[in-house]
Coordinates of N, CA and C in Angstrom, one line a residue:
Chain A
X1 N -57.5 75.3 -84.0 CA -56.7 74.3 -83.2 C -57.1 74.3 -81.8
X2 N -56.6 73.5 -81.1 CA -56.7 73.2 -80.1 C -56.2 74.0 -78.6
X3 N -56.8 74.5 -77.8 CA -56.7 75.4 -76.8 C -56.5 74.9 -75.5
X4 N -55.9 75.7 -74.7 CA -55.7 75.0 -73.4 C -56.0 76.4 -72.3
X5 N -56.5 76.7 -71.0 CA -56.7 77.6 -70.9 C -57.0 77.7 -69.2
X6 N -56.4 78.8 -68.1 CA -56.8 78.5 -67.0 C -57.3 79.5 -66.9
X7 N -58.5 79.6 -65.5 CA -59.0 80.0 -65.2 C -58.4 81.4 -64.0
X8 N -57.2 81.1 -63.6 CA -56.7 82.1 -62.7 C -55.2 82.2 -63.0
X9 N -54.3 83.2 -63.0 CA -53.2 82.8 -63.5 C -52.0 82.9 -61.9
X10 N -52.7 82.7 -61.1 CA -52.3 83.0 -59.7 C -53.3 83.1 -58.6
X11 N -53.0 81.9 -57.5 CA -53.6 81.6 -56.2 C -52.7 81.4 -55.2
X12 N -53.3 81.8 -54.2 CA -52.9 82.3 -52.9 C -53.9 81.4 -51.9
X13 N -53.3 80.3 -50.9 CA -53.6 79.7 -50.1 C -52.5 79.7 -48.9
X14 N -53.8 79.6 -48.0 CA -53.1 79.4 -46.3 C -52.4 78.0 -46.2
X15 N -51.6 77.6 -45.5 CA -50.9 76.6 -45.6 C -51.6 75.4 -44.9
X16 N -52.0 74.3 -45.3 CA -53.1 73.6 -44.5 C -54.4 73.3 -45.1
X17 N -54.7 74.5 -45.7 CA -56.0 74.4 -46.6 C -56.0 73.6 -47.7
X18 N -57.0 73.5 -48.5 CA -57.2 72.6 -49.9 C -57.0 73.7 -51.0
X19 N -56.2 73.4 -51.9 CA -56.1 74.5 -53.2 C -56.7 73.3 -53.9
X20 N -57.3 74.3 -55.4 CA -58.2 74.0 -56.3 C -57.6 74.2 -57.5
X21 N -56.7 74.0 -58.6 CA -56.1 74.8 -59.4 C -57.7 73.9 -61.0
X22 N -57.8 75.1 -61.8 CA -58.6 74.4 -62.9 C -58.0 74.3 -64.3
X23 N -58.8 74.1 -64.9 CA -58.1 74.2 -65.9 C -59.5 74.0 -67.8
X24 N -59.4 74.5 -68.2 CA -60.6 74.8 -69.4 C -59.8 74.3 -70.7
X25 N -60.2 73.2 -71.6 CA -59.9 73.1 -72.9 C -61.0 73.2 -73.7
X26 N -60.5 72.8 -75.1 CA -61.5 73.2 -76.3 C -61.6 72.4 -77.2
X27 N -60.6 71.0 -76.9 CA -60.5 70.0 -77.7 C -60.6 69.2 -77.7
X28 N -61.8 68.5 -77.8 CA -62.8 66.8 -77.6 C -62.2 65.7 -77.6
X29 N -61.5 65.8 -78.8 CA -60.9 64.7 -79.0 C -60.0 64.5 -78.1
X30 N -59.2 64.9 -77.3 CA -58.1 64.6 -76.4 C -58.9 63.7 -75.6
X31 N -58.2 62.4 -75.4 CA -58.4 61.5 -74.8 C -57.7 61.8 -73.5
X32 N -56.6 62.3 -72.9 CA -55.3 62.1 -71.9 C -55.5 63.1 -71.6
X33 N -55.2 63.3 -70.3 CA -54.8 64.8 -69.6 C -53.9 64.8 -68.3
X34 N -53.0 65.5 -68.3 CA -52.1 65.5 -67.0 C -51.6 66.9 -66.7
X35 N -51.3 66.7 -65.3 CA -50.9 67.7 -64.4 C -49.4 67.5 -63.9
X36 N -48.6 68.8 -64.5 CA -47.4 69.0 -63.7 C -47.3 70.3 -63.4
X37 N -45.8 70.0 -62.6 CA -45.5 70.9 -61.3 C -44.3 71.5 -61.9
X38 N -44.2 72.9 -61.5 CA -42.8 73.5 -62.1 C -42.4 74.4 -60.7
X39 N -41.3 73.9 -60.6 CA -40.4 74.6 -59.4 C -39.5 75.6 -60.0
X40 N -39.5 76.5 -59.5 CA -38.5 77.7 -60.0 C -37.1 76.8 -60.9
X41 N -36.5 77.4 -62.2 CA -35.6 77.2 -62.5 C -35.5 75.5 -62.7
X42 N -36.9 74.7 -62.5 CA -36.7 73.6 -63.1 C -37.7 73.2 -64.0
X43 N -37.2 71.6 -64.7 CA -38.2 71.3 -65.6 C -39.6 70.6 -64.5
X44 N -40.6 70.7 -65.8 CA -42.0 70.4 -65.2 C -41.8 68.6 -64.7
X45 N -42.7 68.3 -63.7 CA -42.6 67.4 -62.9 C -44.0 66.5 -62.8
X46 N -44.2 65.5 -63.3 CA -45.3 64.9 -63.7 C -46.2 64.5 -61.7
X47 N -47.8 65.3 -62.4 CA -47.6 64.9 -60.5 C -49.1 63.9 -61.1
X48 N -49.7 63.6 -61.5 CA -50.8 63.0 -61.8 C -51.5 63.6 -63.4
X49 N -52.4 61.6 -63.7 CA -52.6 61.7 -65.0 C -54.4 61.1 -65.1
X50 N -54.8 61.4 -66.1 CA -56.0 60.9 -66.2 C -56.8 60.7 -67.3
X51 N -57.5 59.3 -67.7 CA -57.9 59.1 -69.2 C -59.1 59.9 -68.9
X52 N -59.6 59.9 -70.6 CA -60.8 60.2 -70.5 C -62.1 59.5 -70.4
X53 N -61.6 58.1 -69.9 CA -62.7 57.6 -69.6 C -62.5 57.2 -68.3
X54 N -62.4 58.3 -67.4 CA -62.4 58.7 -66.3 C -62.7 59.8 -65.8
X55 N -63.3 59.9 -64.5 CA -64.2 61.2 -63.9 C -63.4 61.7 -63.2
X56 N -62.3 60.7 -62.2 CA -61.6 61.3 -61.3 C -60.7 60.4 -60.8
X57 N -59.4 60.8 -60.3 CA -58.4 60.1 -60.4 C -57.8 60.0 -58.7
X58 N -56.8 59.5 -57.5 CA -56.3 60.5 -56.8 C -55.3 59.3 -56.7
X59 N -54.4 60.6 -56.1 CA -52.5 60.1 -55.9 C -53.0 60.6 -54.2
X60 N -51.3 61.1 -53.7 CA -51.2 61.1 -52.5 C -51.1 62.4 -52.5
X61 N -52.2 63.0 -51.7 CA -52.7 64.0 -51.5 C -53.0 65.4 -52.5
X62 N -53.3 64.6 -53.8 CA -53.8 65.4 -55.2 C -55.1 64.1 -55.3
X63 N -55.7 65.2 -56.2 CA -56.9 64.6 -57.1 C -57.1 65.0 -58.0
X64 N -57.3 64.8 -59.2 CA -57.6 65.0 -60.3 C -59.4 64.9 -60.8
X65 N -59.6 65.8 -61.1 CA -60.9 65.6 -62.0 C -61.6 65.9 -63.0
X66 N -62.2 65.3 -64.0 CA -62.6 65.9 -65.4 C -63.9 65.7 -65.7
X67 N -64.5 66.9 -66.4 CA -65.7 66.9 -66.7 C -65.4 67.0 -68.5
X68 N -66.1 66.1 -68.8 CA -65.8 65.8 -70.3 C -67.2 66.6 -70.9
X69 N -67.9 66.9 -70.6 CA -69.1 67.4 -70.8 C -68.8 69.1 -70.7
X70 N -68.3 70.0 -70.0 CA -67.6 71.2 -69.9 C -66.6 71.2 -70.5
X71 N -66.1 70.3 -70.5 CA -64.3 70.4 -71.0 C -63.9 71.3 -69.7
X72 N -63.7 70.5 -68.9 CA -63.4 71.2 -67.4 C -62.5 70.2 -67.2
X73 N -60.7 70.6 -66.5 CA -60.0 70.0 -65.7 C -59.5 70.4 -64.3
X74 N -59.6 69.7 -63.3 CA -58.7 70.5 -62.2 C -58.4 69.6 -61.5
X75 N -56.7 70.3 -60.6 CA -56.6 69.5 -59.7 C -56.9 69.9 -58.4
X76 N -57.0 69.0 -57.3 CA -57.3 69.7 -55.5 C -56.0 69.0 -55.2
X77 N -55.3 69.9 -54.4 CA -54.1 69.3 -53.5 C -54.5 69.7 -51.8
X78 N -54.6 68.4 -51.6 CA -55.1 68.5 -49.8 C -54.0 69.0 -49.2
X79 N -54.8 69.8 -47.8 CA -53.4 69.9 -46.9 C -52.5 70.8 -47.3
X80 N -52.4 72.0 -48.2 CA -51.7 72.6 -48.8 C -50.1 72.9 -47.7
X81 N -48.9 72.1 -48.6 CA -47.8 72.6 -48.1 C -46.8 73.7 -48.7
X82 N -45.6 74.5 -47.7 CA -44.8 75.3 -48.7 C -44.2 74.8 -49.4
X83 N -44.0 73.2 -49.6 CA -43.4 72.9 -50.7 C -44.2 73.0 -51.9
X84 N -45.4 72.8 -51.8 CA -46.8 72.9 -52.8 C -46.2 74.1 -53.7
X85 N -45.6 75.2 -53.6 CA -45.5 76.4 -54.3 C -45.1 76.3 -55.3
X86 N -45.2 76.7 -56.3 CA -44.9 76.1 -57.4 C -46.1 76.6 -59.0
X87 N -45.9 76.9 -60.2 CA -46.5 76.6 -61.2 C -46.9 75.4 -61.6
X88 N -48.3 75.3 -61.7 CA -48.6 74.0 -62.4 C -49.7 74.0 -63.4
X89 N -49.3 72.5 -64.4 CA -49.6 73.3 -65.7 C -50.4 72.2 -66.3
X90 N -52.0 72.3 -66.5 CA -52.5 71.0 -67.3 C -51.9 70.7 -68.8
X91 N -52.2 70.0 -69.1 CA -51.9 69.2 -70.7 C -52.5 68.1 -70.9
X92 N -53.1 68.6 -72.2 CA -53.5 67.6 -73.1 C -52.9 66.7 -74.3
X93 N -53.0 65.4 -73.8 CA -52.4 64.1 -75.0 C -53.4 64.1 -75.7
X94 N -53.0 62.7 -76.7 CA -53.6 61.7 -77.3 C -53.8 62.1 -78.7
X95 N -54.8 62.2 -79.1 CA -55.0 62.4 -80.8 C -55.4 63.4 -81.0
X96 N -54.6 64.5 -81.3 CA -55.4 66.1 -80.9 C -55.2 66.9 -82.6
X97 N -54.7 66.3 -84.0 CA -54.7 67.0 -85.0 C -54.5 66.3 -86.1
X98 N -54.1 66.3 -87.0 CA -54.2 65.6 -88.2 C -52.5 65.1 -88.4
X99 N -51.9 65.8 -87.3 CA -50.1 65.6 -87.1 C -50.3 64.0 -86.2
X100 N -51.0 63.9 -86.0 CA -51.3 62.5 -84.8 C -51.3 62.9 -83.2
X101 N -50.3 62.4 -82.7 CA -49.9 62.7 -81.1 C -49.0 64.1 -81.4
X102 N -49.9 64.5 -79.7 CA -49.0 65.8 -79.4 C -49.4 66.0 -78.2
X103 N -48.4 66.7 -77.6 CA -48.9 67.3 -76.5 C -49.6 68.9 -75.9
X104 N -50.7 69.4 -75.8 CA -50.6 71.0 -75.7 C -50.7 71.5 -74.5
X105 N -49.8 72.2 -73.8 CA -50.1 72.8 -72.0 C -50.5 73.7 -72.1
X106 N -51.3 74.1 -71.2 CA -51.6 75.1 -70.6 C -50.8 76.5 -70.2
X107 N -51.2 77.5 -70.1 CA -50.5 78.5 -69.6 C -49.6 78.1 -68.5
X108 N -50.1 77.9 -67.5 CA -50.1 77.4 -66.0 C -50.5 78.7 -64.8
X109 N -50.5 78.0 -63.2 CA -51.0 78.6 -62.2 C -49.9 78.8 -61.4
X110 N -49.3 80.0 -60.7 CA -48.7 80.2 -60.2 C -49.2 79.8 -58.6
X111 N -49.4 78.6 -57.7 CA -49.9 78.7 -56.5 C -48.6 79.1 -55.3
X112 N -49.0 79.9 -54.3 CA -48.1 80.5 -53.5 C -49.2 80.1 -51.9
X113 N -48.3 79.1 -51.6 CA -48.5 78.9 -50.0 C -48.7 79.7 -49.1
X114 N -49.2 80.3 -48.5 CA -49.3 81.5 -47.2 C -49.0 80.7 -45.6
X115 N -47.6 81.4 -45.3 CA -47.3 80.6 -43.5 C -48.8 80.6 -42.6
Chain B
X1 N -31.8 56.9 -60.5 CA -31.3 56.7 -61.7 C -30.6 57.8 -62.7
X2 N -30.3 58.2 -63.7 CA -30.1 59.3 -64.3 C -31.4 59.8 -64.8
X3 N -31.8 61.0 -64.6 CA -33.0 61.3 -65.7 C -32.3 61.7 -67.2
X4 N -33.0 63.0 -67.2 CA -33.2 64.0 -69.0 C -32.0 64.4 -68.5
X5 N -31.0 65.1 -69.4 CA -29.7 66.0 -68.9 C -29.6 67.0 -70.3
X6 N -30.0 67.9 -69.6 CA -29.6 68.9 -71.2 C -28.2 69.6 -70.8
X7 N -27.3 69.9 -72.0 CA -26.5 71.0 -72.1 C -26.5 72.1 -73.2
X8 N -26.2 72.8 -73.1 CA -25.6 73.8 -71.8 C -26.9 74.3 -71.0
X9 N -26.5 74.5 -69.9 CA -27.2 74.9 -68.7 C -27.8 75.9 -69.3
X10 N -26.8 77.1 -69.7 CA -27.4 78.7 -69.8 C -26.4 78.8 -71.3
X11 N -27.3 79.8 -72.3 CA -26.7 80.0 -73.2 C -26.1 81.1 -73.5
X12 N -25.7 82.2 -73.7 CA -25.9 83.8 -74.7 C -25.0 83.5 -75.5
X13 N -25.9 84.1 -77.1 CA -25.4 84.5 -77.8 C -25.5 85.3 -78.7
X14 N -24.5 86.0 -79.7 CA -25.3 87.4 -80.3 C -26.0 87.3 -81.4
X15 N -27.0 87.8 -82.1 CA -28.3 87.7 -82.7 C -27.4 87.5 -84.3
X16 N -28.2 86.3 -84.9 CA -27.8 86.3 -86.0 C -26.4 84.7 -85.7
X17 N -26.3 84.7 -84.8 CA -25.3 83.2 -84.8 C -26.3 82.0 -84.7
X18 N -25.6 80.8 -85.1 CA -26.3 79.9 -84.9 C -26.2 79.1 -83.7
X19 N -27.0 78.5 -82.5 CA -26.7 77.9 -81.7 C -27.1 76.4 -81.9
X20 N -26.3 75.5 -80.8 CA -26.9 73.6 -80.5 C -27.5 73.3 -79.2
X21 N -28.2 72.7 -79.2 CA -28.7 72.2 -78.0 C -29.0 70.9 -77.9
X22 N -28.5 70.6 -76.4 CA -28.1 68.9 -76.4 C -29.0 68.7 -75.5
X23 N -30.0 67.1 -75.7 CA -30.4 66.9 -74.7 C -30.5 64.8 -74.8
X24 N -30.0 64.3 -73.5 CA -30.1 63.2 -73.6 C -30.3 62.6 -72.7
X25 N -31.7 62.2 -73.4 CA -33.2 60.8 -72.6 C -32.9 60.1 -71.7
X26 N -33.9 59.6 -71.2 CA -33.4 58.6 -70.1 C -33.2 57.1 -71.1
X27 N -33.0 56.4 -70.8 CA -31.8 55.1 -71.3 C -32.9 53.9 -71.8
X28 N -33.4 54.0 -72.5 CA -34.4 53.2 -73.4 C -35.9 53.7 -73.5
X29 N -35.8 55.0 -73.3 CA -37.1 55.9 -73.7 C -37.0 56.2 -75.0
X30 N -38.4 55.9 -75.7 CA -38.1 56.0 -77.0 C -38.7 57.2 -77.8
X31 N -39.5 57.9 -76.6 CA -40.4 59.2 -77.6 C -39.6 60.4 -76.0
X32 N -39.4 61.2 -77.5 CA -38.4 62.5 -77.2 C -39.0 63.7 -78.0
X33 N -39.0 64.6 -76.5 CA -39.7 66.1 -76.9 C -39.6 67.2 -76.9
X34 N -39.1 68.0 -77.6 CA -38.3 69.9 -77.6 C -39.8 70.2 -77.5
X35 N -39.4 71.6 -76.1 CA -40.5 72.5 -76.1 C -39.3 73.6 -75.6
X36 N -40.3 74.6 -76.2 CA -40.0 75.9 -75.4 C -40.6 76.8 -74.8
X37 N -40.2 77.5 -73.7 CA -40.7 78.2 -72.6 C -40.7 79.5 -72.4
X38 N -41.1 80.3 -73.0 CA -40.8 82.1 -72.7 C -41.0 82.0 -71.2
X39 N -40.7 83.1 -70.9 CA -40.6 83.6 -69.9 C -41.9 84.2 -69.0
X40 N -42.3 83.4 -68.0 CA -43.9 83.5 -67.4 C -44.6 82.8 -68.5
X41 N -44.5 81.7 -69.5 CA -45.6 81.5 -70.3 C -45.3 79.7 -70.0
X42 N -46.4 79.3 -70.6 CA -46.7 77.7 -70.8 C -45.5 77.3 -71.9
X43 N -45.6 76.0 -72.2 CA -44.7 75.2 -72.7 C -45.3 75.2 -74.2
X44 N -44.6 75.6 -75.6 CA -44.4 75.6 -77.0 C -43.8 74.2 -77.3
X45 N -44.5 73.3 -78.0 CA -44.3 72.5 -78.2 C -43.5 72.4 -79.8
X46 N -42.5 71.7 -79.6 CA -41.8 72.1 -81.2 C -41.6 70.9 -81.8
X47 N -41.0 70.0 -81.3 CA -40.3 68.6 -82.8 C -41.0 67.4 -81.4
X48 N -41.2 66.4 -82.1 CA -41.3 64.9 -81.5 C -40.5 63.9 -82.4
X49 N -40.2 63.2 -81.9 CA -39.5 61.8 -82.1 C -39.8 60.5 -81.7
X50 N -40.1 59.7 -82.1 CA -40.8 58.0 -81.9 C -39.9 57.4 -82.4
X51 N -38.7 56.7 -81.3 CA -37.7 55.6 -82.1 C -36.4 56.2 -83.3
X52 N -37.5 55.8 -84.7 CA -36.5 55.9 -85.5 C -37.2 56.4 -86.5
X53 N -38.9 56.5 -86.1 CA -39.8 57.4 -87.4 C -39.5 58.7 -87.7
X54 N -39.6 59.5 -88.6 CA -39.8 60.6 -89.3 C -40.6 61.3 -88.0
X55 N -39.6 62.5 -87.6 CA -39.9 63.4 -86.5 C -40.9 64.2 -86.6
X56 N -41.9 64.4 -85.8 CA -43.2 65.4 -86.0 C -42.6 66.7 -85.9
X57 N -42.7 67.6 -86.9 CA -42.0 68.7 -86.7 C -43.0 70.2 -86.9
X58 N -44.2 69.6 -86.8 CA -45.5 70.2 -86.9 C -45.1 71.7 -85.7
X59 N -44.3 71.6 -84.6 CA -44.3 72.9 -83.9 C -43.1 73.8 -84.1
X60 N -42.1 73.3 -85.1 CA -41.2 74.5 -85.3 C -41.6 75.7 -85.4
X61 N -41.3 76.9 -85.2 CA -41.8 78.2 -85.7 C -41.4 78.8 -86.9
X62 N -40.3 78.0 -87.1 CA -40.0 78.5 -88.4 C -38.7 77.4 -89.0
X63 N -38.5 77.6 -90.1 CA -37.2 77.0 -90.9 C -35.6 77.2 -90.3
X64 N -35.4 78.1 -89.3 CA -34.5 78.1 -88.8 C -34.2 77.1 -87.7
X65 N -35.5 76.8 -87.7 CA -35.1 75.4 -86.4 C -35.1 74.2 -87.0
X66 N -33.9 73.8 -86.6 CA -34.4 72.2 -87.7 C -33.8 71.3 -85.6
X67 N -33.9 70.0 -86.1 CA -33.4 68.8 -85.2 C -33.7 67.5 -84.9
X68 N -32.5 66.8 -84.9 CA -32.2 65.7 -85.3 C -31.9 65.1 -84.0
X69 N -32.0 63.3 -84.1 CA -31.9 62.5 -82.7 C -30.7 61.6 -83.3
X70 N -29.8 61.2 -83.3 CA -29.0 60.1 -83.7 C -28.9 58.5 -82.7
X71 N -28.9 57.7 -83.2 CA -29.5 56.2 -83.5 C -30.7 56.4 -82.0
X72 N -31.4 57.1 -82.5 CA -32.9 56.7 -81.3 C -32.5 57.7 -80.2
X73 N -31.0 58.0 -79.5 CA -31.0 58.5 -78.4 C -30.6 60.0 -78.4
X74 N -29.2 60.6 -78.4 CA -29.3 61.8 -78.1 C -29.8 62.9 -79.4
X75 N -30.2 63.8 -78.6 CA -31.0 64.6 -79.6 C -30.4 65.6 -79.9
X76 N -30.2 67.0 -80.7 CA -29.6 68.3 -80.5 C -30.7 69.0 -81.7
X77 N -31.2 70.0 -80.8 CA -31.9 71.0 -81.6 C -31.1 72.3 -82.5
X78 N -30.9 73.0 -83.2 CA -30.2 73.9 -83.9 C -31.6 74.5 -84.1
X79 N -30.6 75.8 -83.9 CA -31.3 77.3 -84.1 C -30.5 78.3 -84.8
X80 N -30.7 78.0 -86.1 CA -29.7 78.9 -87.1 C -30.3 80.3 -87.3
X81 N -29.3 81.4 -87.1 CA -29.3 82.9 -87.8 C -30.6 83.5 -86.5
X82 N -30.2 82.9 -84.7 CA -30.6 83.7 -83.6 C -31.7 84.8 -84.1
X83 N -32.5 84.8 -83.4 CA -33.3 86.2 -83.3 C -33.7 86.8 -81.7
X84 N -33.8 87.6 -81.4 CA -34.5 87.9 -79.9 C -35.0 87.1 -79.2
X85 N -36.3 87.1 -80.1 CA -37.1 86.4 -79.8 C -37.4 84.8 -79.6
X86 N -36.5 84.2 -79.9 CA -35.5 83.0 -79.6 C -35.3 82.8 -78.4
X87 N -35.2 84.0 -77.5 CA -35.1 84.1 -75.9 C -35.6 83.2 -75.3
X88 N -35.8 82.0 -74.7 CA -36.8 81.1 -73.9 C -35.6 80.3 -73.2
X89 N -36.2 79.4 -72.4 CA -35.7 78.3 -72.0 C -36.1 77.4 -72.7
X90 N -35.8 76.2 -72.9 CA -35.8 74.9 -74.2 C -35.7 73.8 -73.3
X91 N -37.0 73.1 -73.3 CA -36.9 72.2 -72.6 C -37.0 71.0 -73.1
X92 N -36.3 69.9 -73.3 CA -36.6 68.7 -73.6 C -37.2 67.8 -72.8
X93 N -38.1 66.3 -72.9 CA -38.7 65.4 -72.6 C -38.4 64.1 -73.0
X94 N -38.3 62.9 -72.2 CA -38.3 62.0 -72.7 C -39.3 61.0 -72.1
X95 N -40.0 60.1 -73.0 CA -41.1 59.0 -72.3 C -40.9 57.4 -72.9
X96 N -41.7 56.6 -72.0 CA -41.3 55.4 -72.8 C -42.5 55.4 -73.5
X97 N -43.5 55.8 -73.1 CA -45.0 55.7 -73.8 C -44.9 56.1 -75.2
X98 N -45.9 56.0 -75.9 CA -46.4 56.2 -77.0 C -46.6 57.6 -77.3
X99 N -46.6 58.5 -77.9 CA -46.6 60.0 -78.1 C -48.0 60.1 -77.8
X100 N -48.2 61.6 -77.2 CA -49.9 61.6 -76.5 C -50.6 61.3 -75.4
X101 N -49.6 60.1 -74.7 CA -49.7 58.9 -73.7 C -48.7 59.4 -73.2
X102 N -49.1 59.1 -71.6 CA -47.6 58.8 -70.5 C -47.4 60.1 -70.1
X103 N -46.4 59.4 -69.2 CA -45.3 60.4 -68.4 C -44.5 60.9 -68.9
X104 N -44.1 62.6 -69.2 CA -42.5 62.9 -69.9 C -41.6 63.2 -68.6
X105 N -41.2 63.2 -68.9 CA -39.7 63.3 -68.1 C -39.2 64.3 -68.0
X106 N -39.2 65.4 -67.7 CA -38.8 66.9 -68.4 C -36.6 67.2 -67.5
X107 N -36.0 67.6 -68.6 CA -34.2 68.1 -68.2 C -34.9 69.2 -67.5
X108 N -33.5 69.8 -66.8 CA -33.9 71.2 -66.3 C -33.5 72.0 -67.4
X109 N -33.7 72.4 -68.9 CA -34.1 73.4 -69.7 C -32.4 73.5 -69.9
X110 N -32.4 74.5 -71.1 CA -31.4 75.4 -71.4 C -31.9 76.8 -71.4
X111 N -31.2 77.5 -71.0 CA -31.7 78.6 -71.2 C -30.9 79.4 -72.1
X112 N -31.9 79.8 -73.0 CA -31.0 80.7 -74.1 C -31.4 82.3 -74.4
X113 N -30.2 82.8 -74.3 CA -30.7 84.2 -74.0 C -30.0 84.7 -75.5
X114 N -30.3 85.6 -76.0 CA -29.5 86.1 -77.8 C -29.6 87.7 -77.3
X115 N -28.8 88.4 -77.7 CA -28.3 90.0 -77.2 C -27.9 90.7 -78.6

């Protein structure tokens, strides 16, 4: 089946800097991929999304990028703020099994702002 | 607006009882999603729902979970004959998109703890 997988399970940035969070799958066929945010004690928070017939996406002060060729995802959040802190967690849509639609997340990244 | 609203907030109960879990969509979203959450871990995806089709139930873990949406909107998951390992938070979703596609919506979870 289909895997979802990060590369760090916790990062640590100065407050100001660019964080890089990635993200590794295994499953071609996924057309869709998005990025949410989990704040302590709540549910995940849709921060940006991206087809696959797309290289790279940006919102306001996030970027999204995919390498379909690696099966590589990540997002950059410019400017890193303490509100930034937070778990965030890729996922894969679209046609991913013989069930049809589903969705699979990732573990997720624990990012922690530094004052 | 109103978003997702699950109840109960927090659950305990003792191993071997059966529990309900309510969760209800935002107001003409038609694809509705039970996941679960251990603790430090990514999102377990369990039942989908599209409208009024036959539920994808491809991620229960077992026969103890069953769950049902009544006329398209509120949903309640059951978890008959508790185990430990049942322990997660339960988070539901709701989207207007197509399953696979889109933005979910994510409640702030239930949390269910079994002793």
């Amino acid at each position: 089946g289909e895997s979802v997988g990060l590369h760090l399970p916790t990062l640590s940035v100065q407050e100001g800097d660019n964080s890089i969070i990635n993200c590794a799958y295994s499953n071609s066929a996924s057309d869709y991929f998005i990025w949410y945010k989990q704040e302590s004690g709540k549910g995940p928070q849709f921060i940006i999304d991206i087809r696959s017939n797309m290289d790279k996406r940006q919102g306001q002060r996030v970027t999204v990028l995919l390498n379909k060729t690696v099966k590589h995802l990540s997002l950059q959040i410019a400017a890193t703020q303490p509100g930034d802190s937070a778990v965030y967690f890729c996922a894969l849509g679209g046609y991913l099994d013989n069930y049809g639609q589903n969705f699979v997340f990732g573990p997720g990244t624990r990012l922690s702002v530094l004052p | 607006g109103a978003g997702v609203s699950q109840s109960p907030s927090n659950k305990v109960t003792e191993k071997g009882k059966d529990v309900e879990l309510r969760c209800d969509p935002i107001s003409g979203h038609t694809a509705l999603y039970w996941y679960r959450q251990s603790l430090g871990q990514g999102l377990e995806f369990l039942i989908y729902f599209q409208g009024n089709s036959a539920p994808d139930k491809s991620g229960l873990p077992s026969d103890r979970f069953s769950a049902e949406r009544t006329g398209g909107s509120v949903s309640t998951l059951t978890i008959q004959r508790t185990q430990q390992e049942d322990s997660a938070v339960y988070l539901c979703a709701s989207s207007l998109a197509q399953a696979g596609m889109g933005e979910q919506y994510f409640g702030p979870g239930t949390r269910l703890t079994v002793t």
